[in-house]
PDB file of C-alpha atoms in Angstrom:
ATOM      1  CA  MET A   1      -8.692 175.232  72.769  1.00  0.00           C
ATOM      2  CA  ASN A   2      -6.290 172.433  74.331  1.00  0.00           C
ATOM      3  CA  ALA A   3      -6.108 170.542  70.924  1.00  0.00           C
ATOM      4  CA  THR A   4      -3.969 167.920  73.029  1.00  0.00           C
ATOM      5  CA  PRO A   5      -2.788 167.369  76.610  1.00  0.00           C
ATOM      6  CA  ALA A   6       0.753 168.645  74.790  1.00  0.00           C
ATOM      7  CA  THR A   7      -0.549 171.658  73.392  1.00  0.00           C
ATOM      8  CA  ILE A   8      -0.441 175.002  75.338  1.00  0.00           C
ATOM      9  CA  HIS A   9      -2.464 177.496  74.426  1.00  0.00           C
ATOM     10  CA  VAL A  10      -1.290 180.977  75.396  1.00  0.00           C
ATOM     11  CA  LEU A  11      -3.267 184.394  75.540  1.00  0.00           C
ATOM     12  CA  HIS A  12      -0.676 187.076  75.318  1.00  0.00           C
ATOM     13  CA  THR A  13      -1.880 190.846  75.768  1.00  0.00           C
ATOM     14  CA  ALA A  14       0.411 193.816  74.694  1.00  0.00           C
ATOM     15  CA  ASP A  15       0.669 196.578  72.177  1.00  0.00           C
ATOM     16  CA  PRO A  16      -0.268 194.990  69.018  1.00  0.00           C
ATOM     17  CA  ALA A  17       3.840 195.547  67.391  1.00  0.00           C
ATOM     18  CA  VAL A  18       5.183 193.807  70.613  1.00  0.00           C
ATOM     19  CA  ALA A  19       2.611 191.234  70.824  1.00  0.00           C
ATOM     20  CA  ASP A  20       3.165 189.896  67.343  1.00  0.00           C
ATOM     21  CA  ARG A  21       7.065 189.660  67.773  1.00  0.00           C
ATOM     22  CA  VAL A  22       6.447 187.905  71.180  1.00  0.00           C
ATOM     23  CA  ALA A  23       3.851 185.367  69.710  1.00  0.00           C
ATOM     24  CA  SER A  24       5.942 184.629  66.968  1.00  0.00           C
ATOM     25  CA  GLY A  25       9.253 184.386  69.055  1.00  0.00           C
ATOM     26  CA  LEU A  26       6.823 182.178  71.605  1.00  0.00           C
ATOM     27  CA  GLU A  27       6.076 179.551  68.942  1.00  0.00           C
ATOM     28  CA  ARG A  28       9.581 179.495  67.253  1.00  0.00           C
ATOM     29  CA  ALA A  29      10.608 178.427  70.904  1.00  0.00           C
ATOM     30  CA  ASP A  30       8.361 175.843  71.680  1.00  0.00           C
ATOM     31  CA  ASP A  31       6.067 174.358  68.931  1.00  0.00           C
ATOM     32  CA  ARG A  32       3.769 173.224  71.362  1.00  0.00           C
ATOM     33  CA  PHE A  33       2.463 176.854  71.737  1.00  0.00           C
ATOM     34  CA  THR A  34      -0.468 178.340  69.882  1.00  0.00           C
ATOM     35  CA  VAL A  35      -0.550 182.300  70.713  1.00  0.00           C
ATOM     36  CA  GLU A  36      -3.714 184.138  70.305  1.00  0.00           C
ATOM     37  CA  VAL A  37      -2.957 187.898  70.902  1.00  0.00           C
ATOM     38  CA  ALA A  38      -5.237 190.408  72.362  1.00  0.00           C
ATOM     39  CA  THR A  39      -4.375 194.080  72.529  1.00  0.00           C
ATOM     40  CA  GLY A  40      -5.694 195.417  75.633  1.00  0.00           C
ATOM     41  CA  VAL A  41      -7.450 194.386  79.221  1.00  0.00           C
ATOM     42  CA  ASP A  42     -11.315 194.415  77.661  1.00  0.00           C
ATOM     43  CA  ASP A  43     -10.006 192.233  74.859  1.00  0.00           C
ATOM     44  CA  ALA A  44      -8.290 190.022  76.503  1.00  0.00           C
ATOM     45  CA  VAL A  45     -11.489 189.447  79.266  1.00  0.00           C
ATOM     46  CA  ALA A  46     -13.284 188.907  76.078  1.00  0.00           C
ATOM     47  CA  SER A  47     -11.062 185.739  74.725  1.00  0.00           C
ATOM     48  CA  LEU A  48     -11.067 184.674  78.262  1.00  0.00           C
ATOM     49  CA  HIS A  49     -14.988 183.873  77.788  1.00  0.00           C
ATOM     50  CA  THR A  50     -14.540 182.558  74.231  1.00  0.00           C
ATOM     51  CA  ASP A  51     -11.393 180.611  74.356  1.00  0.00           C
ATOM     52  CA  ASP A  52     -10.047 178.740  77.317  1.00  0.00           C
ATOM     53  CA  PRO A  53      -5.668 179.501  77.522  1.00  0.00           C
ATOM     54  CA  ASP A  54      -3.406 177.876  79.423  1.00  0.00           C
ATOM     55  CA  CYS A  55      -1.814 180.821  80.302  1.00  0.00           C
ATOM     56  CA  VAL A  56      -2.111 184.465  79.840  1.00  0.00           C
ATOM     57  CA  VAL A  57       0.803 186.617  79.322  1.00  0.00           C
ATOM     58  CA  SER A  58       0.644 190.004  79.837  1.00  0.00           C
ATOM     59  CA  MET A  59       2.890 193.163  79.260  1.00  0.00           C
ATOM     60  CA  TYR A  60       2.910 195.457  82.435  1.00  0.00           C
ATOM     61  CA  ALA A  61       2.267 198.475  80.671  1.00  0.00           C
ATOM     62  CA  LEU A  62      -1.135 198.223  78.169  1.00  0.00           C
ATOM     63  CA  PRO A  63      -2.726 200.376  75.832  1.00  0.00           C
ATOM     64  CA  ASP A  64      -5.627 200.618  77.807  1.00  0.00           C
ATOM     65  CA  ARG A  65      -4.670 199.752  81.262  1.00  0.00           C
ATOM     66  CA  THR A  66      -2.064 197.703  83.149  1.00  0.00           C
ATOM     67  CA  GLY A  67      -1.295 194.262  83.317  1.00  0.00           C
ATOM     68  CA  ILE A  68      -1.950 194.321  87.293  1.00  0.00           C
ATOM     69  CA  GLU A  69      -5.491 194.988  86.273  1.00  0.00           C
ATOM     70  CA  LEU A  70      -5.780 192.157  83.707  1.00  0.00           C
ATOM     71  CA  LEU A  71      -4.290 189.798  86.543  1.00  0.00           C
ATOM     72  CA  GLU A  72      -7.602 191.238  88.509  1.00  0.00           C
ATOM     73  CA  ALA A  73     -10.134 190.698  85.818  1.00  0.00           C
ATOM     74  CA  VAL A  74      -8.819 187.096  85.115  1.00  0.00           C
ATOM     75  CA  ARG A  75      -8.576 186.404  88.645  1.00  0.00           C
ATOM     76  CA  GLU A  76     -12.400 187.563  89.253  1.00  0.00           C
ATOM     77  CA  SER A  77     -13.142 184.493  86.538  1.00  0.00           C
ATOM     78  CA  ARG A  78     -10.235 182.153  86.468  1.00  0.00           C
ATOM     79  CA  PRO A  79      -8.774 182.262  90.279  1.00  0.00           C
ATOM     80  CA  HIS A  80      -6.272 179.308  89.265  1.00  0.00           C
ATOM     81  CA  LEU A  81      -5.133 180.310  85.743  1.00  0.00           C
ATOM     82  CA  PRO A  82      -1.497 181.048  85.351  1.00  0.00           C
ATOM     83  CA  VAL A  83      -0.787 184.384  84.324  1.00  0.00           C
ATOM     84  CA  VAL A  84       2.795 185.575  83.775  1.00  0.00           C
ATOM     85  CA  LEU A  85       3.697 189.424  83.478  1.00  0.00           C
ATOM     86  CA  LEU A  86       6.431 191.106  82.078  1.00  0.00           C
ATOM     87  CA  ALA A  87       7.685 194.501  82.331  1.00  0.00           C
ATOM     88  CA  ALA A  88       9.725 196.574  79.788  1.00  0.00           C
ATOM     89  CA  ASP A  89      11.457 198.547  82.649  1.00  0.00           C
ATOM     90  CA  GLY A  90      12.067 195.368  85.031  1.00  0.00           C
ATOM     91  CA  SER A  91      10.759 197.841  87.864  1.00  0.00           C
ATOM     92  CA  GLU A  92      11.008 196.251  91.466  1.00  0.00           C
ATOM     93  CA  ALA A  93       8.452 198.005  92.575  1.00  0.00           C
ATOM     94  CA  VAL A  94       6.088 196.594  89.767  1.00  0.00           C
ATOM     95  CA  ALA A  95       7.618 193.183  90.730  1.00  0.00           C
ATOM     96  CA  SER A  96       6.445 193.665  94.274  1.00  0.00           C
ATOM     97  CA  ASN A  97       2.856 195.274  93.117  1.00  0.00           C
ATOM     98  CA  ALA A  98       2.571 192.162  90.826  1.00  0.00           C
ATOM     99  CA  ILE A  99       3.487 189.417  93.125  1.00  0.00           C
ATOM    100  CA  ALA A 100       1.213 191.164  95.824  1.00  0.00           C
ATOM    101  CA  ALA A 101      -1.395 190.794  93.410  1.00  0.00           C
ATOM    102  CA  GLY A 102      -1.270 186.990  92.876  1.00  0.00           C
ATOM    103  CA  VAL A 103       0.910 186.755  89.441  1.00  0.00           C
ATOM    104  CA  THR A 104       2.239 183.064  89.130  1.00  0.00           C
ATOM    105  CA  ASP A 105       5.664 184.737  87.662  1.00  0.00           C
ATOM    106  CA  TYR A 106       7.032 187.952  86.631  1.00  0.00           C
ATOM    107  CA  LEU A 107      10.037 188.485  84.146  1.00  0.00           C
ATOM    108  CA  PRO A 108      11.751 191.617  83.306  1.00  0.00           C
ATOM    109  CA  TRP A 109      11.239 191.644  79.653  1.00  0.00           C
ATOM    110  CA  ARG A 110      14.274 191.994  76.678  1.00  0.00           C
ATOM    111  CA  ASP A 111      12.933 191.331  72.741  1.00  0.00           C
ATOM    112  CA  GLY A 112      14.790 188.923  71.337  1.00  0.00           C
ATOM    113  CA  ALA A 113      14.936 184.719  70.904  1.00  0.00           C
ATOM    114  CA  GLU A 114      16.856 184.103  74.164  1.00  0.00           C
ATOM    115  CA  ALA A 115      13.799 186.219  76.140  1.00  0.00           C
ATOM    116  CA  CYS A 116      11.392 184.058  74.292  1.00  0.00           C
ATOM    117  CA  ALA A 117      13.078 180.460  75.274  1.00  0.00           C
ATOM    118  CA  THR A 118      13.224 181.902  79.040  1.00  0.00           C
ATOM    119  CA  LEU A 119       9.752 183.097  78.624  1.00  0.00           C
ATOM    120  CA  ALA A 120       8.519 179.942  77.008  1.00  0.00           C
ATOM    121  CA  ASP A 121      10.342 177.468  79.916  1.00  0.00           C
ATOM    122  CA  ARG A 122       8.634 179.398  82.427  1.00  0.00           C
ATOM    123  CA  ILE A 123       4.895 179.048  80.665  1.00  0.00           C
ATOM    124  CA  ALA A 124       5.422 175.716  80.496  1.00  0.00           C
ATOM    125  CA  THR A 125       6.724 175.332  84.019  1.00  0.00           C
ATOM    126  CA  ALA A 126       3.333 177.147  85.464  1.00  0.00           C
ATOM    127  CA  VAL A 127       1.002 175.359  83.045  1.00  0.00           C
ATOM    128  CA  ALA A 128       2.262 171.930  84.222  1.00  0.00           C
ATOM    129  CA  THR A 129       1.564 173.039  87.638  1.00  0.00           C
ATOM    130  CA  HIS A 130      -1.527 173.971  87.001  1.00  0.00           C
ATOM    131  CA  ARG A 131      -2.685 171.369  85.196  1.00  0.00           C
ATOM    132  CA  SER A 132      -0.974 168.522  87.813  1.00  0.00           C
ATOM    133  CA  PRO A 133      -3.976 169.505  90.464  1.00  0.00           C
ATOM    134  CA  VAL A 134      -6.408 169.992  87.814  1.00  0.00           C
ATOM    135  CA  GLU A 135      -5.833 166.566  86.165  1.00  0.00           C
ATOM    136  CA  LEU A 136      -5.809 164.997  89.470  1.00  0.00           C
ATOM    137  CA  GLU A 137      -9.071 166.476  90.728  1.00  0.00           C
ATOM    138  CA  ALA A 138     -10.760 164.737  87.157  1.00  0.00           C
ATOM    139  CA  ASP A 139      -9.123 161.711  87.926  1.00  0.00           C
ATOM    140  CA  ARG A 140     -10.460 161.849  91.432  1.00  0.00           C
ATOM    141  CA  GLU A 141     -14.430 162.846  90.111  1.00  0.00           C
ATOM    142  CA  ARG A 142     -13.994 159.866  87.268  1.00  0.00           C
ATOM    143  CA  LEU A 143     -12.739 157.182  90.045  1.00  0.00           C
ATOM    144  CA  SER A 144     -15.877 158.533  92.425  1.00  0.00           C
ATOM    145  CA  THR A 145     -18.228 157.039  89.751  1.00  0.00           C
ATOM    146  CA  PHE A 146     -16.849 153.831  90.267  1.00  0.00           C
ATOM    147  CA  VAL A 147     -16.431 154.255  94.128  1.00  0.00           C
ATOM    148  CA  GLU A 148     -20.221 155.478  95.179  1.00  0.00           C
ATOM    149  CA  PRO A 149     -22.209 152.634  93.471  1.00  0.00           C
ATOM    150  CA  SER A 150     -19.784 150.101  95.018  1.00  0.00           C
ATOM    151  CA  PRO A 151     -20.961 147.494  96.975  1.00  0.00           C
ATOM    152  CA  PRO A 152     -19.769 147.018 100.608  1.00  0.00           C
ATOM    153  CA  GLY A 153     -16.511 145.204 100.973  1.00  0.00           C
ATOM    154  CA  VAL A 154     -15.067 146.239  97.491  1.00  0.00           C
ATOM    155  CA  THR A 155     -12.581 148.430  97.540  1.00  0.00           C
ATOM    156  CA  VAL A 156     -11.393 150.459  94.674  1.00  0.00           C
ATOM    157  CA  SER A 157      -7.817 152.386  95.093  1.00  0.00           C
ATOM    158  CA  ALA A 158      -5.586 154.647  92.456  1.00  0.00           C
ATOM    159  CA  THR A 159      -2.586 156.169  92.495  1.00  0.00           C
ATOM    160  CA  SER A 160      -2.130 159.687  91.038  1.00  0.00           C
ATOM    161  CA  ARG A 161      -0.227 159.011  87.481  1.00  0.00           C
ATOM    162  CA  PRO A 162       3.223 160.820  86.958  1.00  0.00           C
TER     163      PRO A 162
END
């Protein structure tokens, strides 16, 4: 969906009551965010095939499975997509399992504006970190169209953008 580089499209997966509160809170916390809600792993995976989110945010406890299972499904098709896992109980065991499974970030979750602001900051950081290497590779590919056909003796140099 990525309307502009400043837009951050988030796919949030949770129980419907929680998902709507978090989606609204994220959009209030940062006007760059557009949030799509999925109610479970299957719904989220289907959205990955039709949308192009910049980040997936998931509660650990989902109606159909766990956030770890969603993370594993995301990694199968989009291995570098940032995934942030939220856990209402803030369990060390859940955090350890999430980190071992390769989650981008983990947060103990409490409803509220402050929690949404913290989550928004974490998402923005994860997306910026993910976009930088992706954008650099795109720049390299564009430059290769100039470098490969260049006659001998022509040098093309580039520096990465800030």
